[in-house]
Coordinates of C-alpha atoms and ligand atoms in Angstrom, one line a residue:
M18 CA -6.8 21.1 10.3
T19 CA -4.6 21.6 13.2
T20 CA -4.3 25.2 14.5
K21 CA -1.1 24.4 16.4
R22 CA 1.4 25.2 13.7
R23 CA 2.7 28.6 12.8
S24 CA 1.6 28.0 9.2
A25 CA -2.0 27.5 10.3
A26 CA -2.3 31.3 10.9
W27 CA -1.9 31.5 7.1
Y28 CA -3.3 28.3 5.6
G29 CA -5.5 26.9 8.3
K30 CA -8.0 29.8 8.4
L31 CA -11.5 29.2 7.0
D32 CA -12.1 32.9 6.4
R33 CA -11.4 35.3 3.5
D34 CA -7.7 35.5 4.5
G35 CA -7.3 31.8 4.5
F36 CA -9.0 31.6 1.1
I37 CA -6.5 34.2 -0.3
H38 CA -3.4 32.5 1.2
R39 CA -4.4 29.0 -0.1
S40 CA -6.0 29.9 -3.4
W41 CA -3.1 31.9 -4.8
M42 CA -0.7 29.1 -3.8
K43 CA -2.9 26.6 -5.6
N44 CA -2.1 28.3 -8.9
Q45 CA 1.1 26.2 -8.8
G46 CA -0.9 23.0 -8.8
F47 CA -0.6 22.2 -5.1
P48 CA -3.4 19.8 -4.0
D49 CA -5.8 20.5 -1.1
H50 CA -3.9 18.1 1.2
A51 CA -0.8 20.3 1.0
F52 CA -2.7 22.6 3.2
D53 CA -4.0 20.0 5.7
G54 CA -1.9 21.3 8.6
R55 CA 1.3 19.5 7.7
P56 CA 4.6 21.4 8.4
I57 CA 5.3 23.9 5.7
I58 CA 9.0 24.0 5.1
G59 CA 10.7 27.1 3.4
I60 CA 13.7 26.3 1.3
C61 CA 15.7 29.5 1.4
N62 CA 17.8 29.5 -1.7
T63 CA 20.8 31.6 -2.6
W64 CA 21.1 30.0 -6.0
S65 CA 22.4 32.5 -8.6
E66 CA 24.5 32.4 -11.8
L67 CA 26.3 35.4 -10.4
T68 CA 27.3 33.3 -7.3
P69 CA 29.2 30.5 -9.0
C70 CA 29.7 28.8 -5.7
N71 CA 26.0 28.4 -5.3
S72 CA 25.1 27.4 -8.9
G73 CA 24.4 23.8 -7.8
L74 CA 21.7 24.8 -5.3
R75 CA 18.8 24.4 -7.7
D76 CA 19.5 20.7 -7.8
L77 CA 20.0 20.5 -4.1
A78 CA 16.7 22.2 -3.5
E79 CA 15.0 19.4 -5.4
G80 CA 16.7 16.9 -3.1
V81 CA 15.5 18.7 -0.1
K82 CA 11.9 18.7 -1.5
R83 CA 12.0 15.0 -2.0
G84 CA 12.8 14.5 1.7
V85 CA 10.2 17.0 2.9
W86 CA 7.4 15.4 0.9
E87 CA 8.6 11.9 2.0
A88 CA 8.4 13.0 5.7
G89 CA 4.9 14.4 5.2
G90 CA 5.8 18.1 4.9
F91 CA 5.1 20.6 2.2
P92 CA 8.2 22.2 0.8
V93 CA 8.2 25.7 -0.7
E94 CA 11.3 27.2 -2.2
F95 CA 12.0 30.9 -2.1
P96 CA 14.9 33.1 -3.3
V97 CA 16.8 35.6 -1.3
M98 CA 19.6 37.9 -2.3
S99 CA 22.7 36.0 -3.3
L100 CA 26.2 37.2 -2.7
G101 CA 28.9 36.1 -5.1
E102 CA 32.1 36.8 -3.3
T103 CA 34.3 36.7 -6.4
Q104 CA 32.0 38.8 -8.4
M105 CA 30.7 41.7 -6.3
K106 CA 32.2 45.2 -5.9
P107 CA 33.2 46.8 -3.6
T108 CA 32.9 43.5 -1.5
A109 CA 30.2 41.0 -0.8
M110 CA 30.7 41.7 2.9
L111 CA 29.0 45.1 2.4
F112 CA 25.8 43.1 1.7
R113 CA 26.0 40.2 4.2
N114 CA 23.8 42.2 6.6
L115 CA 21.4 43.0 3.8
L116 CA 21.1 39.3 2.9
A117 CA 20.5 38.6 6.6
M118 CA 17.7 41.2 6.6
D119 CA 16.2 39.6 3.5
V120 CA 16.3 36.1 5.1
E121 CA 14.9 37.3 8.4
E122 CA 12.0 39.2 6.9
S123 CA 11.2 36.5 4.4
I124 CA 11.0 33.8 7.1
R125 CA 9.0 36.0 9.4
A126 CA 6.5 37.3 6.8
Y127 CA 5.7 33.9 5.2
G128 CA 3.6 31.1 6.6
I129 CA 6.3 28.5 7.1
D130 CA 7.1 26.3 10.1
G131 CA 10.7 25.6 9.5
V132 CA 13.4 26.5 7.0
V133 CA 16.3 24.8 5.1
L134 CA 19.1 27.3 4.4
L135 CA 20.8 26.6 1.0
G136 CA 24.0 28.5 0.9
G137 CA 27.7 28.1 0.3
C138 CA 29.6 31.1 -0.9
D139 CA 31.4 32.9 1.9
K140 CA 28.8 35.4 3.0
T141 CA 25.7 33.4 2.2
T142 CA 26.2 31.0 5.0
P143 CA 26.5 33.5 7.8
G144 CA 24.0 35.9 6.3
Q145 CA 21.4 33.2 6.2
L146 CA 22.2 31.9 9.7
M147 CA 22.0 35.5 11.1
G148 CA 18.7 36.1 9.5
A149 CA 17.3 32.7 10.6
A150 CA 18.6 33.2 14.1
S151 CA 16.7 36.5 14.5
V152 CA 13.4 34.8 13.8
D153 CA 14.3 31.5 15.6
L154 CA 12.1 29.0 13.6
P155 CA 13.5 25.5 13.3
S156 CA 16.3 25.8 10.8
I157 CA 19.0 23.6 9.2
V158 CA 21.8 24.2 6.7
V159 CA 22.7 22.4 3.4
S160 CA 25.9 23.8 1.9
S161 CA 26.9 23.9 -1.7
G162 CA 29.9 21.8 -1.1
P163 CA 33.4 22.3 -2.6
M164 CA 34.5 22.2 -6.2
L165 CA 36.5 19.2 -7.4
N166 CA 40.2 19.6 -6.8
G167 CA 41.8 22.1 -9.2
K168 CA 44.1 20.4 -11.8
W169 CA 46.7 22.1 -14.0
Q170 CA 49.9 20.9 -15.7
G171 CA 49.6 17.6 -13.8
K172 CA 49.3 19.2 -10.4
D173 CA 46.6 19.9 -7.9
I174 CA 45.9 23.6 -7.6
G175 CA 43.8 25.3 -5.0
S176 CA 41.1 28.1 -5.3
G177 CA 42.4 31.4 -4.2
T178 CA 45.7 30.1 -2.6
D179 CA 47.2 29.4 -6.0
V180 CA 45.8 32.7 -7.4
W181 CA 47.9 34.6 -4.9
K182 CA 50.9 32.4 -5.5
F183 CA 50.7 32.6 -9.3
S184 CA 50.1 36.4 -9.3
E185 CA 53.3 36.9 -7.2
A186 CA 55.1 34.6 -9.6
V187 CA 54.0 36.7 -12.6
R188 CA 55.1 39.9 -10.8
A189 CA 58.5 38.2 -10.0
G190 CA 58.9 37.2 -13.7
E191 CA 58.8 33.5 -12.8
M192 CA 55.5 32.7 -14.6
T193 CA 54.2 33.8 -18.0
L194 CA 51.0 35.7 -18.4
Q195 CA 49.9 33.0 -20.8
D196 CA 50.4 30.2 -18.2
F197 CA 48.6 32.4 -15.6
M198 CA 45.6 32.7 -17.8
A199 CA 45.6 29.0 -18.7
A200 CA 45.4 28.0 -15.1
E201 CA 42.0 29.8 -14.7
S202 CA 39.9 27.0 -16.2
G203 CA 41.9 24.2 -14.4
M204 CA 41.3 25.9 -11.1
S205 CA 37.5 25.9 -11.3
R206 CA 36.4 22.5 -12.8
S207 CA 33.0 21.9 -11.3
K208 CA 30.2 23.6 -9.5
G209 CA 30.8 24.3 -5.8
V210 CA 32.8 26.6 -3.5
C211 CA 36.6 27.0 -3.2
M212 CA 38.1 23.6 -2.6
T213 CA 40.8 25.1 -0.4
M214 CA 39.9 25.7 3.3
G215 CA 38.8 29.2 2.3
T216 CA 35.9 31.0 4.0
A217 CA 33.2 29.0 2.3
S218 CA 34.5 25.6 3.4
T219 CA 35.5 27.0 6.8
M220 CA 31.9 28.2 7.4
A221 CA 30.5 24.9 6.2
S222 CA 32.9 23.1 8.6
L223 CA 31.9 25.3 11.5
V224 CA 28.2 24.9 10.8
E225 CA 28.8 21.1 11.0
A226 CA 30.9 21.6 14.2
M227 CA 28.0 23.6 15.7
G228 CA 25.5 21.0 14.8
M229 CA 23.5 23.2 12.5
S230 CA 23.7 20.8 9.6
L231 CA 23.7 17.0 9.2
P232 CA 27.1 15.3 9.7
T233 CA 29.4 15.3 6.6
N234 CA 27.8 18.4 5.1
A235 CA 31.0 20.4 5.0
A236 CA 33.3 18.3 2.8
L237 CA 31.2 16.3 0.4
P238 CA 32.1 17.7 -3.1
A239 CA 29.3 19.7 -4.7
V240 CA 28.9 17.2 -7.5
D241 CA 29.1 14.1 -5.4
A242 CA 25.8 12.3 -5.5
R243 CA 26.0 11.8 -1.7
R244 CA 25.4 15.6 -1.3
M245 CA 22.1 15.2 -3.1
A246 CA 21.3 12.3 -0.7
L247 CA 22.3 14.6 2.2
A248 CA 19.9 17.2 0.9
H249 CA 17.1 14.6 0.8
L250 CA 17.9 13.5 4.4
T251 CA 18.0 17.1 5.5
G252 CA 14.5 17.6 4.0
K253 CA 13.2 14.7 6.0
R254 CA 14.9 15.9 9.2
I255 CA 13.5 19.5 9.1
V256 CA 10.0 18.1 9.2
E257 CA 10.8 16.2 12.3
M258 CA 12.6 19.2 13.8
V259 CA 9.4 21.3 13.4
D260 CA 7.6 18.7 15.5
E261 CA 10.4 18.5 18.0
D262 CA 10.6 22.3 18.0
I263 CA 14.4 22.5 17.7
K264 CA 15.3 26.1 17.0
P265 CA 18.6 27.9 16.3
S266 CA 18.7 29.2 19.8
D267 CA 18.7 25.5 21.1
V268 CA 21.7 24.7 18.9
L269 CA 23.7 27.9 18.8
T270 CA 24.7 27.8 22.4
K271 CA 27.9 29.3 23.9
A272 CA 29.4 25.8 23.9
A273 CA 28.6 25.4 20.2
F274 CA 30.5 28.6 19.5
I275 CA 33.5 27.5 21.5
N276 CA 33.4 24.1 19.6
A277 CA 33.4 26.2 16.3
I278 CA 36.4 28.2 17.5
R279 CA 38.3 25.1 18.3
A280 CA 37.3 23.4 15.1
N281 CA 38.4 26.5 13.2
A282 CA 41.8 26.1 14.6
A283 CA 41.9 22.4 13.8
V284 CA 40.9 22.9 10.2
G285 CA 43.1 25.9 9.7
G286 CA 40.0 27.9 8.9
S287 CA 39.5 31.4 7.6
T288 CA 40.0 34.6 9.7
N289 CA 36.6 35.6 8.4
A290 CA 35.0 33.1 10.7
V291 CA 35.8 35.5 13.5
M292 CA 33.6 38.2 12.0
H293 CA 30.7 35.8 11.2
L294 CA 30.7 34.0 14.6
L295 CA 30.7 37.3 16.5
A296 CA 27.8 38.6 14.4
L297 CA 25.8 35.4 14.7
A298 CA 26.4 35.2 18.4
G299 CA 24.9 38.8 18.6
R300 CA 21.8 37.6 16.9
V301 CA 21.2 34.6 19.2
G302 CA 22.1 36.5 22.3
V303 CA 25.3 34.5 23.2
E304 CA 28.0 36.6 24.9
L305 CA 30.9 36.0 22.6
T306 CA 33.9 38.3 22.5
L307 CA 37.3 38.3 20.7
D308 CA 38.9 36.9 23.9
D309 CA 36.9 33.7 23.5
F310 CA 38.9 33.0 20.3
E311 CA 41.9 32.5 22.5
Q312 CA 40.2 29.1 23.4
G313 CA 41.3 28.0 20.0
S314 CA 44.9 29.3 20.1
D315 CA 46.5 26.2 21.5
V316 CA 44.6 23.8 19.3
P317 CA 46.9 22.3 16.7
L318 CA 46.4 22.3 13.0
L319 CA 45.0 18.9 12.1
V320 CA 43.6 19.3 8.6
N321 CA 46.4 19.5 6.0
C322 CA 44.5 21.7 3.5
M323 CA 45.6 24.8 1.7
P324 CA 46.2 27.6 2.6
S325 CA 47.8 26.3 5.8
G326 CA 48.7 22.9 4.4
D327 CA 49.1 20.9 1.2
Y328 CA 45.8 19.1 0.3
L329 CA 42.3 20.2 -0.9
M330 CA 38.7 19.6 0.2
E331 CA 38.2 16.5 -2.0
D332 CA 41.1 14.9 -0.1
F333 CA 39.6 16.1 3.2
C334 CA 36.3 14.5 2.3
Y335 CA 37.8 11.1 1.3
A336 CA 39.9 11.1 4.4
G337 CA 36.7 11.2 6.6
G338 CA 35.8 14.9 6.8
M339 CA 34.6 16.8 9.8
P340 CA 33.4 13.8 11.8
V341 CA 37.1 12.8 12.2
V342 CA 38.1 16.3 13.3
L343 CA 35.3 16.3 15.8
Q344 CA 36.4 12.9 17.1
E345 CA 40.0 14.2 17.5
L346 CA 38.7 17.2 19.5
A347 CA 36.4 15.0 21.6
G348 CA 39.4 12.7 22.4
Q349 CA 41.1 15.7 23.9
G350 CA 38.1 16.9 25.9
L351 CA 37.8 19.8 23.5
L352 CA 34.2 19.1 22.2
S353 CA 31.8 20.6 24.7
A354 CA 28.3 19.1 25.0
S355 CA 25.8 21.0 22.8
K356 CA 22.5 20.0 21.1
T357 CA 22.4 19.6 17.4
V358 CA 19.7 19.6 14.7
L359 CA 19.5 15.9 15.2
G360 CA 18.3 16.5 18.8
G361 CA 21.2 14.7 20.4
D362 CA 24.7 15.9 21.4
I363 CA 27.4 17.0 19.0
A364 CA 29.5 14.0 20.2
A365 CA 27.2 11.8 18.1
Y366 CA 28.6 13.5 15.0
A367 CA 32.0 12.0 15.8
E368 CA 30.9 8.5 16.8
G369 CA 32.3 5.8 14.6
A370 CA 34.3 8.2 12.5
E371 CA 37.2 6.7 10.7
C372 CA 40.3 8.4 9.3
F373 CA 41.2 7.0 5.9
N374 CA 44.3 9.2 5.3
A375 CA 46.4 10.1 8.3
D376 CA 48.4 12.7 6.3
V377 CA 45.3 14.7 5.4
I378 CA 43.6 14.6 8.8
R379 CA 46.3 14.4 11.4
S380 CA 46.0 13.3 15.0
F381 CA 46.9 15.5 18.0
D382 CA 50.1 13.4 18.3
N383 CA 51.2 14.4 14.8
P384 CA 49.7 17.7 13.9
V385 CA 50.6 19.8 10.8
K386 CA 51.5 22.6 13.1
P387 CA 51.2 23.0 16.9
A388 CA 49.0 25.7 18.5
A389 CA 47.6 26.9 15.2
G390 CA 44.5 28.8 16.3
L391 CA 44.0 32.5 15.6
R392 CA 45.8 35.0 17.9
V393 CA 44.1 38.1 19.1
L394 CA 46.4 41.1 19.3
R395 CA 45.8 44.3 21.3
G396 CA 47.6 47.5 22.1
N397 CA 47.4 51.2 21.3
L398 CA 47.2 50.3 17.6
A399 CA 44.2 48.1 18.2
P400 CA 42.5 48.8 21.5
L401 CA 39.4 46.8 20.4
G402 CA 41.6 44.0 19.0
A403 CA 43.1 42.7 15.8
I404 CA 43.8 39.1 14.7
V405 CA 46.5 37.1 13.0
K406 CA 46.5 33.5 11.7
P407 CA 49.7 31.8 12.8
S408 CA 49.1 28.7 10.8
A409 CA 49.3 30.7 7.6
A410 CA 52.0 33.1 8.7
T411 CA 55.9 33.1 8.9
D412 CA 56.9 32.1 12.4
A413 CA 59.9 34.6 12.5
L414 CA 57.6 37.5 11.7
L415 CA 55.1 36.8 14.4
E416 CA 57.6 38.4 16.9
H417 CA 58.9 41.5 15.1
E418 CA 59.6 45.2 15.5
G419 CA 60.0 47.4 12.4
E420 CA 59.3 50.6 10.6
A421 CA 55.9 51.3 9.1
F422 CA 55.4 52.1 5.4
V423 CA 51.9 53.6 5.2
F424 CA 49.3 53.5 2.4
E425 CA 46.5 56.0 3.2
N426 CA 43.9 54.0 1.2
I427 CA 43.5 51.2 -1.4
E428 CA 44.2 53.6 -4.4
D429 CA 47.5 54.7 -2.8
M430 CA 48.5 51.1 -2.3
K431 CA 47.6 50.0 -5.9
A432 CA 49.4 53.1 -7.4
N433 CA 52.6 52.7 -5.5
I434 CA 53.2 49.0 -4.5
D435 CA 55.1 48.3 -7.8
R436 CA 57.3 51.3 -7.6
D437 CA 61.0 50.4 -8.1
D438 CA 62.0 53.1 -5.6
L439 CA 59.5 52.2 -2.9
P440 CA 61.6 52.7 0.3
V441 CA 60.9 49.3 1.9
T442 CA 62.9 46.3 3.0
P443 CA 61.7 42.8 4.1
D444 CA 61.6 44.1 7.7
T445 CA 59.2 47.0 6.8
I446 CA 55.7 46.7 8.2
L447 CA 53.2 47.6 5.5
V448 CA 50.2 49.5 6.8
L449 CA 47.0 50.0 4.9
K450 CA 44.2 52.4 6.1
G451 CA 40.6 53.0 5.0
C452 CA 39.6 49.4 4.5
G453 CA 37.4 48.8 7.5
P454 CA 33.6 48.5 7.7
K455 CA 32.9 52.2 7.4
G456 CA 35.9 53.2 5.5
Y457 CA 35.8 51.1 2.3
P458 CA 32.9 50.5 3.1
G459 CA 32.3 46.8 3.8
M460 CA 35.7 45.6 5.0
P461 CA 37.0 43.9 1.8
E462 CA 39.5 41.1 1.5
V463 CA 42.5 43.3 0.7
G464 CA 44.5 42.9 3.9
N465 CA 46.9 40.4 2.2
M466 CA 48.1 43.2 0.0
P467 CA 50.8 42.3 -2.5
I468 CA 54.4 42.2 -1.5
P469 CA 56.1 45.3 -3.1
K470 CA 57.4 44.3 -6.6
K471 CA 61.0 45.1 -5.9
L472 CA 61.0 42.7 -3.0
V473 CA 59.0 40.0 -4.8
Q474 CA 61.7 40.1 -7.5
Q475 CA 64.3 39.5 -4.8
G476 CA 62.4 36.4 -3.7
V477 CA 60.6 37.9 -0.7
R478 CA 57.2 36.2 -0.2
D479 CA 56.0 37.4 3.2
M480 CA 56.1 40.6 5.2
I481 CA 54.0 42.0 8.0
R482 CA 51.0 43.7 6.7
I483 CA 48.6 45.5 9.0
S484 CA 45.1 46.9 8.1
D485 CA 41.5 47.3 9.1
A486 CA 40.6 45.0 6.2
R487 CA 39.8 41.3 6.1
M488 CA 41.6 38.8 3.9
S489 CA 40.4 35.8 1.8
G490 CA 40.3 32.6 3.7
T491 CA 42.4 31.1 1.0
A492 CA 45.2 33.6 1.6
Y493 CA 48.3 33.3 3.7
G494 CA 51.1 35.4 5.1
T495 CA 51.8 37.4 8.3
V496 CA 48.8 39.5 7.9
I497 CA 47.3 41.4 10.8
L498 CA 43.7 42.0 10.2
H499 CA 40.4 43.5 11.5
V500 CA 42.2 46.3 13.4
A501 CA 39.6 48.0 15.6
P502 CA 38.6 50.7 15.8
E503 CA 39.2 51.2 12.0
A504 CA 41.0 54.2 10.6
Q505 CA 37.7 55.8 9.4
A506 CA 36.2 55.5 12.9
G507 CA 39.2 57.4 14.3
G508 CA 41.2 54.4 15.5
N509 CA 45.0 55.0 16.1
L510 CA 45.5 53.2 12.8
A511 CA 44.5 56.6 11.2
L512 CA 47.4 58.3 12.9
V513 CA 50.3 56.0 11.8
K514 CA 52.9 57.7 9.6
T515 CA 55.6 56.2 7.5
G516 CA 58.7 55.7 9.6
D517 CA 56.9 55.1 12.9
R518 CA 58.0 51.9 14.7
I519 CA 55.5 49.2 15.4
R520 CA 55.9 46.2 17.7
V521 CA 54.1 42.9 16.9
S522 CA 54.1 39.9 19.3
A523 CA 51.7 37.1 18.6
S524 CA 52.9 35.2 21.7
A525 CA 52.2 38.2 24.0
G526 CA 49.1 39.3 22.0
Q527 CA 50.6 42.7 21.3
L528 CA 50.2 45.3 18.6
E529 CA 51.9 48.6 19.7
L530 CA 52.5 51.8 17.8
L531 CA 55.7 53.0 19.4
V532 CA 54.8 56.7 19.3
D533 CA 54.3 58.6 22.5
A534 CA 50.9 59.6 23.7
A535 CA 51.5 63.4 23.3
E536 CA 52.5 63.0 19.7
L537 CA 49.5 60.9 19.0
E538 CA 47.2 63.5 20.6
A539 CA 48.8 66.2 18.3
R540 CA 48.2 64.0 15.3
R541 CA 44.6 63.3 16.4
A542 CA 43.9 67.0 16.7
A543 CA 44.9 67.4 13.0
W544 CA 43.0 64.3 11.8
Q545 CA 39.8 64.3 9.8
P546 CA 37.8 61.3 8.6
D547 CA 37.5 60.9 4.8
A548 CA 34.3 62.0 3.2
P549 CA 32.0 58.9 3.0
H550 CA 32.1 57.1 -0.3
Y551 CA 28.3 56.7 -0.4
T552 CA 25.7 59.2 0.7
R553 CA 22.5 57.4 -0.1
G554 CA 20.8 54.0 -0.2
Y555 CA 21.7 50.8 1.6
A556 CA 25.4 51.7 1.7
K557 CA 24.6 54.9 3.6
L558 CA 22.5 52.9 6.1
Y559 CA 25.4 50.5 6.4
I560 CA 28.0 53.2 7.0
D561 CA 25.8 54.9 9.6
H562 CA 25.0 51.8 11.5
V563 CA 27.8 49.2 11.1
L564 CA 29.5 48.0 14.3
Q565 CA 33.3 47.5 14.4
A566 CA 35.1 44.3 13.7
D567 CA 35.1 43.2 17.3
R568 CA 31.3 43.0 17.1
G569 CA 31.3 41.2 13.8
A570 CA 30.4 44.2 11.7
D571 CA 26.6 43.6 12.1
L572 CA 24.3 46.6 11.9
D573 CA 23.6 48.0 15.4
F574 CA 19.8 47.7 15.0
L575 CA 19.9 44.1 13.8
V576 CA 21.6 42.7 16.9
G577 CA 19.2 40.3 18.8
K578 CA 16.0 38.7 17.6
D579 CA 12.2 39.2 17.4
T580 CA 10.3 36.0 17.7
R581 CA 6.8 37.6 18.1
P582 CA 4.1 36.2 15.8
V583 CA 3.0 38.5 13.0
T584 CA -0.7 39.0 13.7
R585 CA -1.8 41.6 11.2
E586 CA -3.1 40.4 7.8
S587 CA -2.3 41.8 4.4
H588 CA -5.9 42.3 3.3
Ligands
DMV25 C1 39.0 34.3 -3.5 C2 38.7 33.4 -2.3 C3 37.3 33.6 -1.7 C4 36.3 34.2 -2.5 O1 36.9 32.3 -1.3 C5 37.5 34.3 -0.4 O2 36.4 35.1 -0.2 C6 37.7 33.4 0.9 O3 37.7 34.1 1.9 O4 37.9 32.2 0.9

């Protein structure tokens, strides 16, 4: 038996401790040679029936196991907390850091040499990566993959994006409730994640752009047999990665993050990527700030997928997927050298890529939209920053000054948004407070609040909305998000009153509350935070320790990593 591997400190020992570790594992029928010093590969699975996006991961785990055995490793699958974005209240984001803790401590405590991360639904991908990065064992991702395109009444419909459209149509009286309900089953026709470029497919795309998965991982549909083959190949590869000692810290370099930021612009990716990339960078020790996201601002929108475009992930896959996008970026000198899980440079992911549908994946000469990357806004309303996604916004509203109409919290908004006498016009700026990391808590996807009913009925489909919340990656509109500091932390957002004027300029990166400093001071003196919504348990820990949006809302004590071996035995 070799004593070189990490797992040898569990399974390579000839004493009582080694007996205990091996013997109890043998109750599953593993033969002696499984413990002969071969790499032990953890398969960290977020499968759950309460996470519909990840319901195919049991099958994919079997694919990974085939590959691990074939390459001479020993695969062991283990569960971690699963986060079903569409099912959890108050928001899955409250639990991303808890999943990251679960992943980190599981990897550290068990005798494994490398890990395959099986995730898909929005928060599972970053939660797993954050946890794995804080232990820094060789790690690689296999994603769930998107659902097949939604189909209803002869048309393609997209996860999330068409939910927002249909629900506004119902409120406007343009769609019956019966049709609305009938669209449900047409939208979600197979296992997999949202088949729009929502957060799940965004994160899978960025994982590929950072070189943390094999090429083509992002777009292959969940039920495409080639995803099973990719899982098999990933199982083979992780065994080699252990021998080559390729760790997350080797792959997740500053250059990889910048590549991800540019790729996010090119795919029209989710605003949530900002939160997750910032938090992940904090784990690996890469200095990444909101300002770095400006490096994507001038990148055009190349992928014509909802919510910023017309097509869906199946179309993106058949058009060539992420390798084509990376090739386009490389052609413009926008793909910086960075090592991947394959050991070579990220440029290798783009080599030989062919575009099979030039309307779905555009070239730099013919983009869907120019300069589509996220814009960072700052000013007295967001000294630590806020963001807006121009590719999903209305151009005219990106430069706007208007009067605020304020909702003090989510209950206030839900109770009043449909009032016939709501004093708002299409020029009003809707402001929602109390939806940040500490305030809600967990920073839910409510920033794309509905357009007031009386305006929807007049045909209005977009207005400026400002909050400390996030929004779904499938959502669209001129929605200013992630205002930091949040209202509950005493940011100036807490001091905005209905009737105040606000200036927004995406081109100048500006978000100003046009109220003079003395008046703001007087309001601050009279301001009190709300009583916290939770006073015990994990939610209290979260509220007490969560960082603001500009730091990715990680918990303060989880930033960084601890790669020391665990030396003490359990018995
Ligand atoms: C409803 C849409 C979701 C669940 O995908 C969303 O979380 C997203 O950001 O994409």
